[in-house]
Amino acid sequence: MNIIEDLNWRYATKRYTNKPLSEEQVNTILETIRLSATSLGLQPFEIYDIRSTELRTQLREAAYNQPQLTEASHVLVFAVWTEVTEAMVDEYLQFVASTRNRELAQLDGFRKSILSYLGNKETEDIIKWASNQAYIALGKAMAAAAQLRIDSTPMEGFNNQTVDELLGLKEKNLHAAVMLTLGYRDTENDPLAVAKKVRKPIHQIHRII
Amino acid sequence: MNIIEDLNWRYATKRYTNKPLSEEQVNTILETIRLSATSLGLQPFEIYDIRSTELRTQLREAAYNQPQLTEASHVLVFAVWTEVTEAMVDEYLQFVASTRNRELAQLDGFRKSILSYLGNKETEDIIKWASNQAYIALGKAMAAAAQLRIDSTPMEGFNNQTVDELLGLKEKNLHAAVMLTLGYRDTENDPLAVAKKVRKPIHQIHRII
């Protein structure tokens, strides 16, 4: 099975060469993120694609000096919603109605379920909910990258508040949830490139009831 | 690009036929979950594979009567860790050392980083951290399913506490974070099977800086 080979090939790359991804490759990975499933279809995140060298250096400082942030070809920051307003829900429903050629009134039940599910959540719970959706997309993006034999590293180890400030996310009601670096492994300088993958045998994590 | 076609093919299936997945197919999807990347490599979740009809009915009740839970071929519950003890970290490090043929002492720095990152987290933060890892695996499992032309539905809309009780998770220091149903779409009874996919254009969620 293809995807098994892909996932066996990939590992959490620590050191990247300076070989860049093509725009086409980046677009494919962005497209898997765009097509990813999200709760209620709301797509509650934006992808910040950091190309500024200065910003990359600052991100690296905010991430315990992890070299991927300046060495990798691309750095994507998943910036998730910190609020869901009625106006945002209505804009989404307009989009659903126009895409599917339906009357807005037909979506009234759906509108009520969205608002009853999200309308009363605290900021922290909205962030948690939105982050979960970002992580589904992250998983798909990593699978896509592996299929294209592009290396990737999911990165959670950074000061989220500092990154929010660096990217001006707070004033846009966004929050840096997780990052993904993309590029090509530097096998000479990354000892993990040849390390054996450590995974529990399936019987340790699979329970049939 | 293959994965783009796969993701365009998939949708959040609401109604399934009674056609079962083969054991080989289920095993491939479980293998993508097992191989998925997790924070620090800890794999902080177990997969409950619910085959009991009675339990399926109870899960459906706990999930606002969503038909997938009794109709789909398979129901996987991602049960995430609610705590990380020193003993668990040491067991993991033993496993890393034996897999990679290293001395335990060489992993002392790694041990310290794990404990400083996770050792002081509250239960709620451990659940959040572990859930994020489960969602990466969920994304990969969905990508694998789509590649195999197996339908899947990620499900968050359920009473987590009730599911914890039904599966006896609390006493195992686990918590039901999210579910995934797998099977084959019932195109005759699922109006969503033919509905146009609703996704924002890429320029609305992608920012180059």
Coordinates of C-alpha atoms in Angstrom, one line a residue:
Chain A
M1 CA 0.0 0.0 0.0
N2 CA 1.3 3.3 -1.2
I3 CA 0.6 5.6 1.8
I4 CA 2.3 3.1 4.2
E5 CA 5.5 3.4 2.1
D6 CA 5.1 7.2 2.1
L7 CA 4.7 7.3 5.9
N8 CA 7.6 5.0 6.5
W9 CA 9.8 7.3 4.3
R10 CA 9.0 10.4 6.2
Y11 CA 10.4 11.5 9.6
A12 CA 10.5 14.7 11.6
T13 CA 13.3 16.4 9.7
K14 CA 15.5 18.6 11.9
R15 CA 18.0 19.8 9.2
Y16 CA 17.1 20.9 5.7
T17 CA 19.3 21.6 2.6
N18 CA 18.7 24.9 0.8
K19 CA 17.0 23.2 -2.1
P20 CA 13.6 25.0 -2.7
L21 CA 10.3 23.5 -3.4
S22 CA 8.7 24.5 -6.7
E23 CA 5.6 26.7 -6.6
E24 CA 3.6 23.8 -8.0
Q25 CA 4.6 21.6 -5.1
V26 CA 3.7 24.2 -2.6
N27 CA 0.4 24.8 -4.3
T28 CA -0.4 21.0 -4.1
I29 CA 0.2 21.0 -0.4
L30 CA -1.8 24.2 0.1
E31 CA -4.6 22.6 -1.9
T32 CA -4.7 19.5 0.4
I33 CA -5.1 22.0 3.3
R34 CA -7.8 23.9 1.5
L35 CA -9.7 20.6 0.7
S36 CA -9.4 19.2 4.2
A37 CA -12.5 18.4 6.2
T38 CA -13.4 20.9 9.0
S39 CA -16.0 21.0 11.6
L40 CA -19.3 22.3 10.1
G41 CA -17.3 23.1 7.0
L42 CA -16.2 26.4 8.5
Q43 CA -12.4 26.2 7.6
P44 CA -11.5 28.2 10.8
F45 CA -7.9 28.9 10.0
E46 CA -5.5 30.8 7.7
I47 CA -2.1 29.7 6.5
Y48 CA 0.7 32.2 6.9
D49 CA 3.4 31.3 4.4
I50 CA 6.5 33.0 5.8
R51 CA 9.0 34.0 3.1
S52 CA 10.7 37.0 4.8
T53 CA 14.2 36.1 5.9
E54 CA 14.0 38.5 8.8
L55 CA 10.7 37.0 10.1
R56 CA 12.1 33.5 9.7
T57 CA 15.0 34.4 12.0
Q58 CA 12.6 35.9 14.5
L59 CA 10.4 32.8 14.3
R60 CA 13.4 30.6 15.0
E61 CA 14.2 32.7 18.1
A62 CA 10.6 32.2 19.2
A63 CA 11.0 28.4 18.7
Y64 CA 14.0 27.6 20.8
N65 CA 16.4 28.2 17.9
Q66 CA 15.2 25.2 15.9
P67 CA 17.1 25.3 12.6
Q68 CA 14.2 24.2 10.4
L69 CA 12.7 27.7 10.6
T70 CA 15.5 29.3 8.7
E71 CA 16.8 26.3 6.7
A72 CA 13.6 24.8 5.3
S73 CA 12.3 25.8 1.9
H74 CA 8.9 26.8 3.3
V75 CA 7.4 27.6 6.7
L76 CA 3.6 27.5 7.0
V77 CA 2.0 28.8 10.2
F78 CA -1.6 27.6 10.9
A79 CA -3.3 30.6 12.4
V80 CA -6.7 29.6 13.8
W81 CA -9.8 31.7 14.6
T82 CA -10.2 33.0 18.1
E83 CA -13.9 33.9 17.7
V84 CA -16.9 32.9 15.6
T85 CA -19.4 35.8 15.2
E86 CA -22.9 35.6 13.8
A87 CA -21.6 37.7 10.9
M88 CA -18.9 35.1 10.1
V89 CA -21.5 32.3 10.2
D90 CA -23.8 34.3 7.9
E91 CA -21.0 35.0 5.4
Y92 CA -20.3 31.2 5.4
L93 CA -24.0 30.3 4.9
Q94 CA -24.2 32.8 2.0
F95 CA -21.2 31.0 0.5
V96 CA -22.8 27.5 1.0
A97 CA -26.1 28.7 -0.5
S98 CA -24.4 30.2 -3.6
T99 CA -22.1 27.2 -4.1
R100 CA -24.9 24.7 -3.9
N101 CA -27.5 26.9 -5.5
R102 CA -29.9 26.9 -2.6
E103 CA -32.1 29.5 -0.8
L104 CA -30.6 30.9 2.4
A105 CA -33.8 30.1 4.2
Q106 CA -33.2 26.3 3.6
L107 CA -30.1 26.6 5.7
D108 CA -31.9 28.0 8.7
G109 CA -31.7 24.8 10.7
F110 CA -28.0 24.5 9.9
R111 CA -27.5 28.1 11.1
K112 CA -29.1 27.4 14.4
S113 CA -27.0 24.3 15.0
I114 CA -23.8 26.2 14.2
L115 CA -24.7 29.0 16.6
S116 CA -25.8 26.6 19.3
Y117 CA -22.6 24.7 19.0
L118 CA -20.2 27.6 18.8
G119 CA -22.1 30.7 19.8
N120 CA -21.5 30.3 23.6
K121 CA -17.9 29.0 23.5
E122 CA -15.2 30.9 25.4
T123 CA -12.2 32.1 23.3
E124 CA -10.1 29.3 24.6
D125 CA -12.6 26.7 23.5
I126 CA -12.9 28.3 20.1
I127 CA -9.1 28.1 19.7
K128 CA -9.2 24.4 20.8
W129 CA -12.0 23.6 18.3
A130 CA -10.3 25.5 15.5
S131 CA -6.9 24.0 16.3
N132 CA -8.4 20.5 16.0
Q133 CA -9.5 21.4 12.5
A134 CA -6.0 22.8 11.7
Y135 CA -4.4 19.5 12.9
I136 CA -6.6 17.4 10.6
A137 CA -5.3 19.6 7.7
L138 CA -1.8 19.3 9.0
G139 CA -2.0 15.5 8.9
K140 CA -3.2 15.6 5.3
A141 CA -0.6 18.1 4.3
M142 CA 2.1 15.8 5.8
A143 CA 0.6 12.8 3.9
A144 CA 0.7 14.9 0.7
A145 CA 4.2 16.0 1.2
A146 CA 5.4 12.4 1.9
Q147 CA 3.6 11.3 -1.3
L148 CA 5.6 13.9 -3.2
R149 CA 8.8 12.9 -1.3
I150 CA 9.0 16.3 0.3
D151 CA 10.2 16.4 3.8
S152 CA 8.1 18.0 6.5
T153 CA 8.2 18.8 10.2
P154 CA 5.2 19.6 12.3
M155 CA 6.3 22.1 15.0
E156 CA 4.5 22.9 18.3
G157 CA 7.5 23.9 20.3
F158 CA 7.4 27.7 20.1
N159 CA 6.1 30.6 22.1
N160 CA 2.6 31.1 20.6
Q161 CA 2.2 34.6 22.0
T162 CA 5.5 35.8 20.5
V163 CA 4.5 34.3 17.1
D164 CA 1.1 36.0 17.4
E165 CA 2.9 39.3 17.9
L166 CA 5.4 38.8 15.2
L167 CA 2.7 38.1 12.6
G168 CA 0.1 40.6 14.0
L169 CA -2.4 37.8 14.5
K170 CA -4.2 39.0 17.6
E171 CA -5.7 42.0 16.0
K172 CA -7.1 39.8 13.2
N173 CA -8.6 37.5 15.8
L174 CA -6.2 34.7 14.9
H175 CA -3.8 32.6 17.0
A176 CA -0.7 30.6 15.9
A177 CA -1.6 27.0 16.7
V178 CA 1.1 25.0 14.9
M179 CA 3.7 25.3 12.2
L180 CA 4.8 23.1 9.3
T181 CA 8.2 23.3 7.6
L182 CA 8.7 21.9 4.2
G183 CA 11.8 21.1 2.1
Y184 CA 14.5 18.5 1.7
R185 CA 16.3 16.6 4.4
D186 CA 20.0 17.3 4.9
T187 CA 21.1 13.7 5.3
E188 CA 24.7 14.7 6.1
N189 CA 23.9 16.9 9.0
D190 CA 20.7 15.3 10.3
P191 CA 21.4 12.2 12.4
L192 CA 17.7 11.5 12.6
A193 CA 17.6 11.0 8.8
V194 CA 19.1 7.5 9.3
A195 CA 17.6 6.7 12.7
K196 CA 15.2 3.8 12.9
K197 CA 11.6 4.8 13.3
V198 CA 10.2 4.3 16.8
R199 CA 6.6 3.2 16.8
K200 CA 4.7 0.9 19.2
P201 CA 3.4 -2.4 17.7
I202 CA -0.2 -2.1 16.7
H203 CA -1.5 -4.4 19.5
Q204 CA -0.4 -1.8 22.0
I205 CA -2.6 0.9 20.7
H206 CA -5.5 -1.0 19.1
R207 CA -8.4 -2.3 21.1
I208 CA -11.3 -4.3 19.5
I209 CA -14.5 -4.2 21.6
Chain B
M1 CA -1.9 15.1 -8.5
N2 CA -3.3 12.0 -6.8
I3 CA -4.1 13.2 -3.4
I4 CA -6.0 16.2 -4.7
E5 CA -8.3 13.8 -6.6
D6 CA -8.6 11.6 -3.5
L7 CA -9.6 14.6 -1.4
N8 CA -12.1 15.9 -4.0
W9 CA -13.7 12.5 -4.0
R10 CA -14.2 12.3 -0.3
Y11 CA -16.9 14.0 1.7
A12 CA -18.3 13.8 5.2
T13 CA -20.5 10.7 4.7
K14 CA -23.8 10.8 6.7
R15 CA -25.3 7.5 5.5
Y16 CA -23.5 4.3 4.9
T17 CA -24.5 1.0 3.1
N18 CA -24.0 -2.2 5.0
K19 CA -21.0 -3.2 2.9
P20 CA -18.1 -4.1 5.2
L21 CA -14.4 -3.2 4.9
S22 CA -12.0 -6.1 4.6
E23 CA -9.6 -6.7 7.5
E24 CA -6.8 -5.8 5.1
Q25 CA -8.3 -2.3 4.5
V26 CA -8.9 -1.7 8.2
N27 CA -5.3 -2.8 8.9
T28 CA -3.9 -0.3 6.3
I29 CA -5.8 2.5 7.9
L30 CA -4.7 1.5 11.4
E31 CA -1.2 1.3 10.1
T32 CA -1.3 4.9 8.9
I33 CA -2.5 5.9 12.4
R34 CA 0.3 3.9 14.0
L35 CA 2.9 5.5 11.7
S36 CA 1.6 9.0 12.2
A37 CA 3.9 11.7 13.7
T38 CA 3.3 12.6 17.3
S39 CA 4.8 15.1 19.7
L40 CA 8.1 13.8 21.1
G41 CA 7.1 10.4 19.5
L42 CA 5.0 9.5 22.5
Q43 CA 1.9 8.3 20.5
P44 CA -0.4 9.4 23.3
F45 CA -3.6 7.7 22.2
E46 CA -5.3 4.3 21.7
I47 CA -7.8 3.3 19.0
Y48 CA -11.0 1.7 20.2
D49 CA -12.4 -0.3 17.4
I50 CA -16.1 -0.7 18.3
R51 CA -17.6 -3.9 16.8
S52 CA -20.3 -4.6 19.5
T53 CA -23.7 -3.8 18.1
E54 CA -25.0 -2.9 21.5
L55 CA -22.1 -0.5 22.1
R56 CA -22.6 1.0 18.6
T57 CA -26.3 1.8 19.5
Q58 CA -25.2 3.4 22.7
L59 CA -22.6 5.5 21.0
R60 CA -25.2 6.6 18.5
E61 CA -27.4 7.8 21.4
A62 CA -24.4 9.6 22.8
A63 CA -23.9 11.3 19.4
Y64 CA -27.2 12.9 18.8
N65 CA -28.5 9.9 17.0
Q66 CA -26.1 10.2 14.0
P67 CA -26.7 7.2 11.8
Q68 CA -23.1 6.6 10.9
L69 CA -22.4 5.0 14.2
T70 CA -24.6 2.1 13.6
E71 CA -24.5 2.0 9.8
A72 CA -20.8 2.4 9.0
S73 CA -18.6 -0.7 8.6
H74 CA -16.2 0.5 11.3
V75 CA -16.2 3.0 14.2
L76 CA -12.8 4.0 15.6
V77 CA -12.7 6.1 18.8
F78 CA -9.5 8.0 19.4
A79 CA -8.9 7.7 23.1
V80 CA -6.2 10.1 24.3
W81 CA -4.0 10.1 27.4
T82 CA -5.2 12.2 30.3
E83 CA -1.8 12.1 32.1
V84 CA 1.9 11.5 31.4
T85 CA 3.7 10.0 34.4
E86 CA 7.5 9.6 34.8
A87 CA 7.0 5.9 34.5
M88 CA 5.3 6.3 31.1
V89 CA 8.2 8.5 29.9
D90 CA 10.7 5.9 31.1
E91 CA 8.9 3.1 29.4
Y92 CA 9.0 5.1 26.2
L93 CA 12.7 5.9 26.5
Q94 CA 13.5 2.2 27.1
F95 CA 11.6 1.5 23.9
V96 CA 13.5 4.2 22.0
A97 CA 16.8 2.9 23.3
S98 CA 16.1 -0.7 22.4
T99 CA 14.7 0.2 19.0
R100 CA 17.7 2.4 18.1
N101 CA 20.3 0.3 19.9
R102 CA 21.4 3.1 22.2
E103 CA 22.2 3.4 25.9
L104 CA 19.5 4.8 28.1
A105 CA 22.0 7.3 29.5
Q106 CA 22.3 8.9 26.0
L107 CA 18.7 9.8 26.2
D108 CA 18.9 11.7 29.4
G109 CA 18.7 15.2 27.8
F110 CA 15.6 14.0 25.8
R111 CA 14.1 12.7 29.1
K112 CA 14.6 16.1 30.7
S113 CA 13.0 17.9 27.8
I114 CA 9.9 15.6 27.8
L115 CA 9.4 16.0 31.5
S116 CA 9.9 19.8 31.4
Y117 CA 7.4 20.1 28.6
L118 CA 4.8 17.7 29.9
G119 CA 5.5 17.1 33.6
N120 CA 3.7 20.2 34.9
K121 CA 0.8 20.3 32.6
E122 CA -2.8 20.1 34.0
T123 CA -5.0 17.2 32.9
E124 CA -6.9 19.5 30.6
D125 CA -3.7 20.6 28.9
I126 CA -2.4 17.0 28.5
I127 CA -5.8 16.1 26.9
K128 CA -5.4 19.1 24.5
W129 CA -1.8 18.2 23.6
A130 CA -2.7 14.5 23.2
S131 CA -5.8 15.3 21.1
N132 CA -3.7 17.4 18.7
Q133 CA -1.6 14.3 18.1
A134 CA -4.7 12.2 17.5
Y135 CA -6.0 14.8 15.0
I136 CA -2.8 14.6 13.0
A137 CA -3.3 10.8 12.8
L138 CA -7.0 11.3 12.0
G139 CA -6.1 13.5 9.0
K140 CA -3.7 10.9 7.8
A141 CA -6.2 8.1 8.2
M142 CA -8.8 10.1 6.2
A143 CA -6.2 10.6 3.5
A144 CA -5.5 6.9 3.4
A145 CA -9.2 6.0 3.4
A146 CA -9.8 8.4 0.4
Q147 CA -6.8 6.9 -1.4
L148 CA -8.4 3.4 -1.0
R149 CA -11.8 4.9 -2.0
I150 CA -13.2 4.1 1.5
D151 CA -15.6 6.7 2.9
S152 CA -14.9 8.3 6.2
T153 CA -16.5 10.7 8.6
P154 CA -14.6 12.5 11.4
M155 CA -17.0 12.9 14.3
E156 CA -16.7 15.4 17.2
G157 CA -20.4 15.9 17.9
F158 CA -20.9 13.5 20.8
N159 CA -21.0 13.7 24.6
N160 CA -17.4 12.9 25.5
Q161 CA -18.2 12.1 29.1
T162 CA -20.9 9.5 28.2
V163 CA -18.5 7.9 25.7
D164 CA -15.8 7.8 28.3
E165 CA -18.2 6.0 30.6
L166 CA -19.5 3.6 27.9
L167 CA -15.9 2.5 27.0
G168 CA -14.6 2.6 30.6
L169 CA -11.9 5.1 29.6
K170 CA -11.6 7.2 32.7
E171 CA -10.2 4.4 34.8
K172 CA -7.6 3.8 32.1
N173 CA -6.6 7.5 32.2
L174 CA -8.0 7.9 28.7
H175 CA -10.5 10.3 27.2
A176 CA -12.6 10.0 24.0
A177 CA -11.3 12.9 21.8
V178 CA -12.8 12.2 18.4
M179 CA -14.3 9.3 16.3
L180 CA -13.9 8.2 12.8
T181 CA -16.4 6.1 10.9
L182 CA -15.4 4.1 7.9
G183 CA -17.3 2.3 5.2
Y184 CA -19.2 2.9 1.9
R185 CA -21.5 5.8 1.1
D186 CA -25.1 5.1 0.6
T187 CA -25.6 7.4 -2.4
E188 CA -29.4 6.7 -2.6
N189 CA -30.1 8.0 1.0
D190 CA -27.3 10.5 1.5
P191 CA -28.2 13.8 -0.2
L192 CA -24.6 15.1 0.6
A193 CA -23.2 12.4 -1.6
V194 CA -24.0 14.5 -4.6
A195 CA -23.8 18.0 -3.1
K196 CA -21.1 20.3 -4.4
K197 CA -18.0 20.6 -2.1
V198 CA -17.9 24.0 -0.4
R199 CA -14.4 25.3 0.1
K200 CA -13.1 28.9 0.2
P201 CA -10.8 29.9 -2.7
I202 CA -7.1 29.6 -1.7
H203 CA -6.5 33.4 -1.7
Q204 CA -8.9 33.7 1.2
I205 CA -6.9 31.4 3.5
H206 CA -3.3 31.8 2.3
R207 CA -1.2 34.8 3.2
I208 CA 2.4 35.2 1.9
I209 CA 4.6 37.3 4.1

